Amino acid sequence: LDATNVCTPDITVITSISYDHTDLLGETLEEIAAEKAGILKQGIPLVLSQQAAEARESILRIAAQRSVPVVEVGKDYLFHPLDKSLSGQSLEVWLQEAVDGGAAHIEVAIPLLGDHQLENAATAYAALMVAREQGIQVSDSGIRAGFQSVQWPGRFELLRKDPALIIDSAHNRDSARKLHKVLQDYFPGEQVVLVFGASEDKDIQGMLSELKPAIFKVITTKSTHPRAADPDDLVKIAEGINLNAISTASVESALTEAERLANGSTIILVTGSIFVAAAARAVWMAAESEKNRTAIGK
């Protein structure tokens, strides 16, 4: 069902698979992976991120049927973290089979935060190496520059550092779990005022359950998307797992209430939907632009 099937690619890439869109893709990871593997074309290489066992087996089975060469991160290409801060992180990536032969590895820095972004970076590097084998000219210096300059708005994006205001596009249980892990890594033990909106077909209780250990207060809201869940319904779900929650009519009013509750010291996190993250980012950018215009006017 993937729209990329209108293309015949040079390389296909499948990143980490989790439960999402189960009404369309299947109820198990094996079924979802089989649907994702629909992008595989006869003989065209696949770069595969690390997967749960059942997802990996499903993809490799289809790859074998279509004579697809597979390069796996975690097996063929390995990586490990180097340094990290709120400004970004660095990692080392290398080709496993060439280690004993002394093949060169690469160290790259990325502005993105979270362990999952290290795996994404390693996957991207592996894809570049397959492209290089196909004759595409890309230098190590070009790769380092590309990784260093990457931008991914709405992915644990720190709009303000002190006090922290973070937006993230987590919209299923697995991504919420990863988001909580990043919070613990960079803001250990700190409490969060959560601005939360989600599409009505998502595992809302699952997402809130994963974030619950860090949450001080939930402010529910909604984007203008037609599938957006009603904020009052979100409050009921939050209260059902013993979270303190209130509803607001818009993302802008939710951010205003979050600032009041945070009182200059508590982290504000906006998540639950790509649409809500985008709306919050737009509200914040507009407010900052207005502040700058006012300052210039003075």
PDB file of N, CA and C in Angstrom, residues 171-237:
ATOM      1  N   HIS A 171       3.819   9.308  17.924  1.00  0.00           N
ATOM      2  CA  HIS A 171       2.386   9.119  17.726  1.00  0.00           C
ATOM      3  C   HIS A 171       1.969   7.644  17.797  1.00  0.00           C
ATOM      4  N   ASN A 172       2.824   6.820  18.410  1.00  0.00           N
ATOM      5  CA  ASN A 172       2.415   5.458  18.743  1.00  0.00           C
ATOM      6  C   ASN A 172       3.141   5.043  20.021  1.00  0.00           C
ATOM      7  N   ARG A 173       2.828   3.871  20.516  1.00  0.00           N
ATOM      8  CA  ARG A 173       3.369   3.474  21.826  1.00  0.00           C
ATOM      9  C   ARG A 173       4.886   3.317  21.784  1.00  0.00           C
ATOM     10  N   ASP A 174       5.407   2.732  20.714  1.00  0.00           N
ATOM     11  CA  ASP A 174       6.845   2.522  20.619  1.00  0.00           C
ATOM     12  C   ASP A 174       7.601   3.844  20.590  1.00  0.00           C
ATOM     13  N   SER A 175       7.117   4.808  19.812  1.00  0.00           N
ATOM     14  CA  SER A 175       7.810   6.099  19.753  1.00  0.00           C
ATOM     15  C   SER A 175       7.676   6.856  21.066  1.00  0.00           C
ATOM     16  N   ALA A 176       6.555   6.673  21.786  1.00  0.00           N
ATOM     17  CA  ALA A 176       6.410   7.291  23.104  1.00  0.00           C
ATOM     18  C   ALA A 176       7.401   6.683  24.098  1.00  0.00           C
ATOM     19  N   ARG A 177       7.626   5.365  23.988  1.00  0.00           N
ATOM     20  CA  ARG A 177       8.605   4.703  24.845  1.00  0.00           C
ATOM     21  C   ARG A 177      10.003   5.270  24.583  1.00  0.00           C
ATOM     22  N   LYS A 178      10.339   5.454  23.309  1.00  0.00           N
ATOM     23  CA  LYS A 178      11.648   6.012  22.962  1.00  0.00           C
ATOM     24  C   LYS A 178      11.769   7.459  23.424  1.00  0.00           C
ATOM     25  N   LEU A 179      10.669   8.194  23.329  1.00  0.00           N
ATOM     26  CA  LEU A 179      10.665   9.581  23.795  1.00  0.00           C
ATOM     27  C   LEU A 179      10.930   9.640  25.297  1.00  0.00           C
ATOM     28  N   HIS A 180      10.290   8.758  26.061  1.00  0.00           N
ATOM     29  CA  HIS A 180      10.519   8.740  27.502  1.00  0.00           C
ATOM     30  C   HIS A 180      11.983   8.421  27.821  1.00  0.00           C
ATOM     31  N   LYS A 181      12.571   7.515  27.035  1.00  0.00           N
ATOM     32  CA  LYS A 181      13.982   7.171  27.232  1.00  0.00           C
ATOM     33  C   LYS A 181      14.876   8.388  26.997  1.00  0.00           C
ATOM     34  N   VAL A 182      14.584   9.185  25.970  1.00  0.00           N
ATOM     35  CA  VAL A 182      15.376  10.381  25.704  1.00  0.00           C
ATOM     36  C   VAL A 182      15.213  11.385  26.839  1.00  0.00           C
ATOM     37  N   LEU A 183      13.994  11.536  27.330  1.00  0.00           N
ATOM     38  CA  LEU A 183      13.761  12.432  28.464  1.00  0.00           C
ATOM     39  C   LEU A 183      14.608  12.026  29.665  1.00  0.00           C
ATOM     40  N   GLN A 184      14.645  10.733  29.956  1.00  0.00           N
ATOM     41  CA  GLN A 184      15.416  10.243  31.095  1.00  0.00           C
ATOM     42  C   GLN A 184      16.912  10.430  30.882  1.00  0.00           C
ATOM     43  N   ASP A 185      17.352  10.311  29.636  1.00  0.00           N
ATOM     44  CA  ASP A 185      18.773  10.485  29.332  1.00  0.00           C
ATOM     45  C   ASP A 185      19.225  11.930  29.517  1.00  0.00           C
ATOM     46  N   TYR A 186      18.401  12.876  29.072  1.00  0.00           N
ATOM     47  CA  TYR A 186      18.821  14.281  29.053  1.00  0.00           C
ATOM     48  C   TYR A 186      18.256  15.107  30.202  1.00  0.00           C
ATOM     49  N   PHE A 187      17.130  14.673  30.776  1.00  0.00           N
ATOM     50  CA  PHE A 187      16.517  15.399  31.894  1.00  0.00           C
ATOM     51  C   PHE A 187      16.119  14.405  32.986  1.00  0.00           C
ATOM     52  N   PRO A 188      17.081  13.681  33.534  1.00  0.00           N
ATOM     53  CA  PRO A 188      16.765  12.615  34.499  1.00  0.00           C
ATOM     54  C   PRO A 188      16.050  13.147  35.737  1.00  0.00           C
ATOM     55  N   GLY A 189      14.926  12.504  36.054  1.00  0.00           N
ATOM     56  CA  GLY A 189      14.200  12.829  37.274  1.00  0.00           C
ATOM     57  C   GLY A 189      13.354  14.077  37.214  1.00  0.00           C
ATOM     58  N   GLU A 190      13.395  14.826  36.114  1.00  0.00           N
ATOM     59  CA  GLU A 190      12.627  16.069  36.036  1.00  0.00           C
ATOM     60  C   GLU A 190      11.187  15.783  35.632  1.00  0.00           C
ATOM     61  N   GLN A 191      10.270  16.582  36.182  1.00  0.00           N
ATOM     62  CA  GLN A 191       8.848  16.429  35.901  1.00  0.00           C
ATOM     63  C   GLN A 191       8.449  17.221  34.654  1.00  0.00           C
ATOM     64  N   VAL A 192       7.384  16.741  34.000  1.00  0.00           N
ATOM     65  CA  VAL A 192       6.982  17.275  32.710  1.00  0.00           C
ATOM     66  C   VAL A 192       5.528  17.729  32.744  1.00  0.00           C
ATOM     67  N   VAL A 193       5.285  18.934  32.217  1.00  0.00           N
ATOM     68  CA  VAL A 193       3.928  19.337  31.859  1.00  0.00           C
ATOM     69  C   VAL A 193       3.743  18.910  30.411  1.00  0.00           C
ATOM     70  N   LEU A 194       2.805  18.001  30.192  1.00  0.00           N
ATOM     71  CA  LEU A 194       2.615  17.404  28.877  1.00  0.00           C
ATOM     72  C   LEU A 194       1.449  18.044  28.147  1.00  0.00           C
ATOM     73  N   VAL A 195       1.727  18.635  26.990  1.00  0.00           N
ATOM     74  CA  VAL A 195       0.673  19.082  26.073  1.00  0.00           C
ATOM     75  C   VAL A 195       0.468  17.940  25.087  1.00  0.00           C
ATOM     76  N   PHE A 196      -0.739  17.370  25.089  1.00  0.00           N
ATOM     77  CA  PHE A 196      -0.957  16.125  24.359  1.00  0.00           C
ATOM     78  C   PHE A 196      -2.191  16.187  23.480  1.00  0.00           C
ATOM     79  N   GLY A 197      -2.002  15.820  22.228  1.00  0.00           N
ATOM     80  CA  GLY A 197      -3.114  15.645  21.299  1.00  0.00           C
ATOM     81  C   GLY A 197      -2.793  14.463  20.414  1.00  0.00           C
ATOM     82  N   ALA A 198      -3.809  13.732  19.974  1.00  0.00           N
ATOM     83  CA  ALA A 198      -3.560  12.539  19.185  1.00  0.00           C
ATOM     84  C   ALA A 198      -4.705  12.300  18.212  1.00  0.00           C
ATOM     85  N   SER A 199      -4.420  11.540  17.182  1.00  0.00           N
ATOM     86  CA  SER A 199      -5.483  11.092  16.281  1.00  0.00           C
ATOM     87  C   SER A 199      -6.311  10.027  16.997  1.00  0.00           C
ATOM     88  N   GLU A 200      -7.593   9.988  16.706  1.00  0.00           N
ATOM     89  CA  GLU A 200      -8.505   9.133  17.466  1.00  0.00           C
ATOM     90  C   GLU A 200      -8.269   7.645  17.241  1.00  0.00           C
ATOM     91  N   ASP A 201      -7.546   7.278  16.168  1.00  0.00           N
ATOM     92  CA  ASP A 201      -7.314   5.858  15.892  1.00  0.00           C
ATOM     93  C   ASP A 201      -6.011   5.338  16.484  1.00  0.00           C
ATOM     94  N   LYS A 202      -5.340   6.137  17.301  1.00  0.00           N
ATOM     95  CA  LYS A 202      -4.053   5.736  17.875  1.00  0.00           C
ATOM     96  C   LYS A 202      -4.224   5.047  19.231  1.00  0.00           C
ATOM     97  N   ASP A 203      -3.145   4.410  19.687  1.00  0.00           N
ATOM     98  CA  ASP A 203      -3.129   3.770  21.011  1.00  0.00           C
ATOM     99  C   ASP A 203      -2.838   4.855  22.048  1.00  0.00           C
ATOM    100  N   ILE A 204      -3.850   5.623  22.358  1.00  0.00           N
ATOM    101  CA  ILE A 204      -3.679   6.795  23.221  1.00  0.00           C
ATOM    102  C   ILE A 204      -3.297   6.385  24.633  1.00  0.00           C
ATOM    103  N   GLN A 205      -3.993   5.403  25.177  1.00  0.00           N
ATOM    104  CA  GLN A 205      -3.662   4.939  26.533  1.00  0.00           C
ATOM    105  C   GLN A 205      -2.237   4.399  26.578  1.00  0.00           C
ATOM    106  N   GLY A 206      -1.827   3.683  25.536  1.00  0.00           N
ATOM    107  CA  GLY A 206      -0.467   3.145  25.486  1.00  0.00           C
ATOM    108  C   GLY A 206       0.583   4.239  25.485  1.00  0.00           C
ATOM    109  N   MET A 207       0.365   5.286  24.702  1.00  0.00           N
ATOM    110  CA  MET A 207       1.319   6.396  24.655  1.00  0.00           C
ATOM    111  C   MET A 207       1.424   7.085  26.009  1.00  0.00           C
ATOM    112  N   LEU A 208       0.268   7.387  26.602  1.00  0.00           N
ATOM    113  CA  LEU A 208       0.286   8.064  27.901  1.00  0.00           C
ATOM    114  C   LEU A 208       0.907   7.183  28.982  1.00  0.00           C
ATOM    115  N   SER A 209       0.686   5.878  28.898  1.00  0.00           N
ATOM    116  CA  SER A 209       1.271   4.953  29.884  1.00  0.00           C
ATOM    117  C   SER A 209       2.793   4.968  29.814  1.00  0.00           C
ATOM    118  N   GLU A 210       3.338   5.038  28.607  1.00  0.00           N
ATOM    119  CA  GLU A 210       4.799   5.063  28.455  1.00  0.00           C
ATOM    120  C   GLU A 210       5.399   6.347  29.016  1.00  0.00           C
ATOM    121  N   LEU A 211       4.688   7.460  28.867  1.00  0.00           N
ATOM    122  CA  LEU A 211       5.209   8.756  29.326  1.00  0.00           C
ATOM    123  C   LEU A 211       4.874   9.037  30.798  1.00  0.00           C
ATOM    124  N   LYS A 212       3.954   8.275  31.356  1.00  0.00           N
ATOM    125  CA  LYS A 212       3.416   8.553  32.694  1.00  0.00           C
ATOM    126  C   LYS A 212       4.465   8.777  33.777  1.00  0.00           C
ATOM    127  N   PRO A 213       5.555   7.991  33.850  1.00  0.00           N
ATOM    128  CA  PRO A 213       6.504   8.191  34.954  1.00  0.00           C
ATOM    129  C   PRO A 213       7.081   9.607  35.052  1.00  0.00           C
ATOM    130  N   ALA A 214       7.093  10.330  33.941  1.00  0.00           N
ATOM    131  CA  ALA A 214       7.690  11.668  33.950  1.00  0.00           C
ATOM    132  C   ALA A 214       6.661  12.784  34.073  1.00  0.00           C
ATOM    133  N   ILE A 215       5.369  12.448  33.993  1.00  0.00           N
ATOM    134  CA  ILE A 215       4.345  13.480  33.829  1.00  0.00           C
ATOM    135  C   ILE A 215       3.862  14.041  35.165  1.00  0.00           C
ATOM    136  N   PHE A 216       3.849  15.368  35.253  1.00  0.00           N
ATOM    137  CA  PHE A 216       3.290  16.096  36.394  1.00  0.00           C
ATOM    138  C   PHE A 216       1.833  16.482  36.114  1.00  0.00           C
ATOM    139  N   LYS A 217       1.563  16.911  34.885  1.00  0.00           N
ATOM    140  CA  LYS A 217       0.221  17.358  34.503  1.00  0.00           C
ATOM    141  C   LYS A 217       0.057  17.160  32.999  1.00  0.00           C
ATOM    142  N   VAL A 218      -1.152  16.776  32.569  1.00  0.00           N
ATOM    143  CA  VAL A 218      -1.466  16.635  31.150  1.00  0.00           C
ATOM    144  C   VAL A 218      -2.445  17.726  30.739  1.00  0.00           C
ATOM    145  N   ILE A 219      -2.122  18.418  29.664  1.00  0.00           N
ATOM    146  CA  ILE A 219      -3.032  19.396  29.068  1.00  0.00           C
ATOM    147  C   ILE A 219      -3.401  18.860  27.693  1.00  0.00           C
ATOM    148  N   THR A 220      -4.642  18.440  27.522  1.00  0.00           N
ATOM    149  CA  THR A 220      -5.036  17.856  26.246  1.00  0.00           C
ATOM    150  C   THR A 220      -5.495  18.940  25.276  1.00  0.00           C
ATOM    151  N   THR A 221      -5.305  18.672  24.002  1.00  0.00           N
ATOM    152  CA  THR A 221      -5.669  19.637  22.967  1.00  0.00           C
ATOM    153  C   THR A 221      -5.906  18.882  21.673  1.00  0.00           C
ATOM    154  N   LYS A 222      -6.115  19.599  20.581  1.00  0.00           N
ATOM    155  CA  LYS A 222      -6.308  18.954  19.292  1.00  0.00           C
ATOM    156  C   LYS A 222      -5.816  19.866  18.166  1.00  0.00           C
ATOM    157  N   SER A 223      -5.381  19.226  17.084  1.00  0.00           N
ATOM    158  CA  SER A 223      -5.018  19.962  15.877  1.00  0.00           C
ATOM    159  C   SER A 223      -6.279  20.160  15.039  1.00  0.00           C
ATOM    160  N   THR A 224      -6.125  20.759  13.875  1.00  0.00           N
ATOM    161  CA  THR A 224      -7.272  20.955  12.988  1.00  0.00           C
ATOM    162  C   THR A 224      -7.516  19.744  12.093  1.00  0.00           C
ATOM    163  N   HIS A 225      -6.742  18.681  12.274  1.00  0.00           N
ATOM    164  CA  HIS A 225      -6.903  17.489  11.442  1.00  0.00           C
ATOM    165  C   HIS A 225      -8.250  16.815  11.749  1.00  0.00           C
ATOM    166  N   PRO A 226      -8.955  16.331  10.716  1.00  0.00           N
ATOM    167  CA  PRO A 226     -10.290  15.732  10.947  1.00  0.00           C
ATOM    168  C   PRO A 226     -10.284  14.486  11.819  1.00  0.00           C
ATOM    169  N   ARG A 227      -9.136  13.796  11.933  1.00  0.00           N
ATOM    170  CA  ARG A 227      -9.074  12.595  12.770  1.00  0.00           C
ATOM    171  C   ARG A 227      -8.639  12.896  14.199  1.00  0.00           C
ATOM    172  N   ALA A 228      -8.469  14.160  14.533  1.00  0.00           N
ATOM    173  CA  ALA A 228      -7.994  14.520  15.873  1.00  0.00           C
ATOM    174  C   ALA A 228      -9.007  14.117  16.936  1.00  0.00           C
ATOM    175  N   ALA A 229      -8.522  13.480  17.994  1.00  0.00           N
ATOM    176  CA  ALA A 229      -9.386  13.064  19.104  1.00  0.00           C
ATOM    177  C   ALA A 229      -9.853  14.279  19.894  1.00  0.00           C
ATOM    178  N   ASP A 230     -11.049  14.196  20.440  1.00  0.00           N
ATOM    179  CA  ASP A 230     -11.604  15.277  21.251  1.00  0.00           C
ATOM    180  C   ASP A 230     -10.804  15.418  22.551  1.00  0.00           C
ATOM    181  N   PRO A 231     -10.399  16.644  22.907  1.00  0.00           N
ATOM    182  CA  PRO A 231      -9.597  16.842  24.130  1.00  0.00           C
ATOM    183  C   PRO A 231     -10.275  16.316  25.399  1.00  0.00           C
ATOM    184  N   ASP A 232     -11.610  16.422  25.471  1.00  0.00           N
ATOM    185  CA  ASP A 232     -12.305  15.904  26.656  1.00  0.00           C
ATOM    186  C   ASP A 232     -12.210  14.381  26.738  1.00  0.00           C
ATOM    187  N   ASP A 233     -12.235  13.709  25.585  1.00  0.00           N
ATOM    188  CA  ASP A 233     -12.059  12.257  25.569  1.00  0.00           C
ATOM    189  C   ASP A 233     -10.648  11.873  26.001  1.00  0.00           C
ATOM    190  N   LEU A 234      -9.680  12.690  25.605  1.00  0.00           N
ATOM    191  CA  LEU A 234      -8.293  12.430  26.002  1.00  0.00           C
ATOM    192  C   LEU A 234      -8.125  12.571  27.516  1.00  0.00           C
ATOM    193  N   VAL A 235      -8.829  13.550  28.110  1.00  0.00           N
ATOM    194  CA  VAL A 235      -8.784  13.723  29.562  1.00  0.00           C
ATOM    195  C   VAL A 235      -9.295  12.458  30.259  1.00  0.00           C
ATOM    196  N   LYS A 236     -10.375  11.894  29.761  1.00  0.00           N
ATOM    197  CA  LYS A 236     -10.937  10.674  30.368  1.00  0.00           C
ATOM    198  C   LYS A 236      -9.945   9.514  30.304  1.00  0.00           C
ATOM    199  N   ILE A 237      -9.261   9.387  29.169  1.00  0.00           N
ATOM    200  CA  ILE A 237      -8.266   8.315  29.032  1.00  0.00           C
ATOM    201  C   ILE A 237      -7.111   8.542  30.003  1.00  0.00           C
TER     202      ILE A 237
END
